[in-house]
Amino acid sequence: MIKVLKNINWPALAALGFTVAFWWQVGKAAFADQSSPVYEFQATTGSGDLFVAGSGDSCAAARSGAVLPDDVRTLDCVQVR
């Protein structure tokens, strides 16, 4: 048993494992469900800066997690995907 373990090329086995894990993640991202919408709750500040206050799968979800700056001028819910 020890002789078998000594004959394994451990660096090559580790490299193979990392390669498989990397391409597994790439494949998951490529074939992920892209049909579900994503919304952003956007605030425009007094200086004209656009600030993403929250995001979610609906306007209500985006609004519930929103963190707003002090000098908010406008609030918009925008579908980004």
Tab-separated table of C-alpha atoms in Angstrom:
chain	number	residue	atom	x	y	z
A	1	MET	CA	0.000	0.000	0.000
A	2	ILE	CA	2.806	2.438	0.906
A	3	LYS	CA	4.624	1.569	-2.317
A	4	VAL	CA	1.513	2.433	-4.347
A	5	LEU	CA	1.143	5.788	-2.568
A	6	LYS	CA	4.804	6.621	-3.215
A	7	ASN	CA	4.419	5.968	-6.949
A	8	ILE	CA	1.581	8.482	-7.386
A	9	ASN	CA	2.572	11.758	-9.010
A	10	TRP	CA	0.940	14.015	-6.390
A	11	PRO	CA	1.636	17.393	-8.070
A	12	ALA	CA	0.107	16.164	-11.335
A	13	LEU	CA	-2.911	14.769	-9.479
A	14	ALA	CA	-3.397	18.084	-7.662
A	15	ALA	CA	-3.095	20.016	-10.936
A	16	LEU	CA	-5.689	17.739	-12.518
A	17	GLY	CA	-8.032	18.304	-9.579
A	18	PHE	CA	-7.697	22.087	-9.790
A	19	THR	CA	-8.231	21.987	-13.559
A	20	VAL	CA	-11.398	19.920	-13.228
A	21	ALA	CA	-12.711	22.197	-10.455
A	22	PHE	CA	-11.993	25.321	-12.536
A	23	TRP	CA	-13.772	24.058	-15.648
A	24	TRP	CA	-16.655	22.780	-13.525
A	25	GLN	CA	-17.215	26.333	-12.236
A	26	VAL	CA	-16.899	27.778	-15.752
A	27	GLY	CA	-19.489	25.314	-17.017
A	28	LYS	CA	-21.872	26.086	-14.176
A	29	ALA	CA	-21.629	29.812	-14.910
A	30	ALA	CA	-22.081	29.322	-18.651
A	31	PHE	CA	-25.215	27.232	-18.304
A	32	ALA	CA	-26.760	29.005	-15.318
A	33	ASP	CA	-30.368	30.115	-15.559
A	34	GLN	CA	-30.126	33.564	-17.133
A	35	SER	CA	-33.889	33.978	-17.520
A	36	SER	CA	-34.631	35.243	-14.021
A	37	PRO	CA	-34.706	39.051	-13.870
A	38	VAL	CA	-32.453	41.116	-11.635
A	39	TYR	CA	-33.497	44.556	-10.407
A	40	GLU	CA	-31.423	47.374	-8.930
A	41	PHE	CA	-32.783	50.083	-6.680
A	42	GLN	CA	-30.814	53.139	-7.787
A	43	ALA	CA	-30.549	56.491	-6.064
A	44	THR	CA	-29.257	59.727	-7.557
A	45	THR	CA	-27.545	61.964	-5.022
A	46	GLY	CA	-27.549	65.743	-4.845
A	47	SER	CA	-24.174	65.895	-6.597
A	48	GLY	CA	-25.524	63.788	-9.487
A	49	ASP	CA	-23.802	60.528	-8.542
A	50	LEU	CA	-25.630	57.281	-9.300
A	51	PHE	CA	-25.702	55.003	-6.282
A	52	VAL	CA	-26.889	51.366	-6.374
A	53	ALA	CA	-28.745	51.105	-3.102
A	54	GLY	CA	-29.863	47.477	-3.374
A	55	SER	CA	-30.542	44.617	-5.767
A	56	GLY	CA	-32.835	41.616	-5.916
A	57	ASP	CA	-35.174	39.496	-8.012
A	58	SER	CA	-37.977	42.066	-7.744
A	59	CYS	CA	-38.321	45.785	-7.052
A	60	ALA	CA	-39.649	45.000	-3.575
A	61	ALA	CA	-36.649	42.790	-2.782
A	62	ALA	CA	-34.242	45.429	-4.091
A	63	ARG	CA	-35.968	48.128	-2.038
A	64	SER	CA	-36.041	46.054	1.158
A	65	GLY	CA	-32.262	45.642	1.163
A	66	ALA	CA	-31.537	49.213	0.085
A	67	VAL	CA	-29.015	51.351	1.924
A	68	LEU	CA	-29.580	54.968	0.931
A	69	PRO	CA	-27.160	57.897	1.080
A	70	ASP	CA	-28.206	61.038	2.963
A	71	ASP	CA	-28.682	63.409	0.006
A	72	VAL	CA	-31.039	61.379	-2.214
A	73	ARG	CA	-32.676	63.258	-5.090
A	74	THR	CA	-34.347	60.453	-7.082
A	75	LEU	CA	-35.074	56.760	-6.584
A	76	ASP	CA	-35.564	54.310	-9.454
A	77	CYS	CA	-36.058	50.581	-9.755
A	78	VAL	CA	-34.283	49.381	-12.908
A	79	GLN	CA	-34.222	45.893	-14.435
A	80	VAL	CA	-30.575	45.122	-15.252
A	81	ARG	CA	-31.058	41.562	-16.509
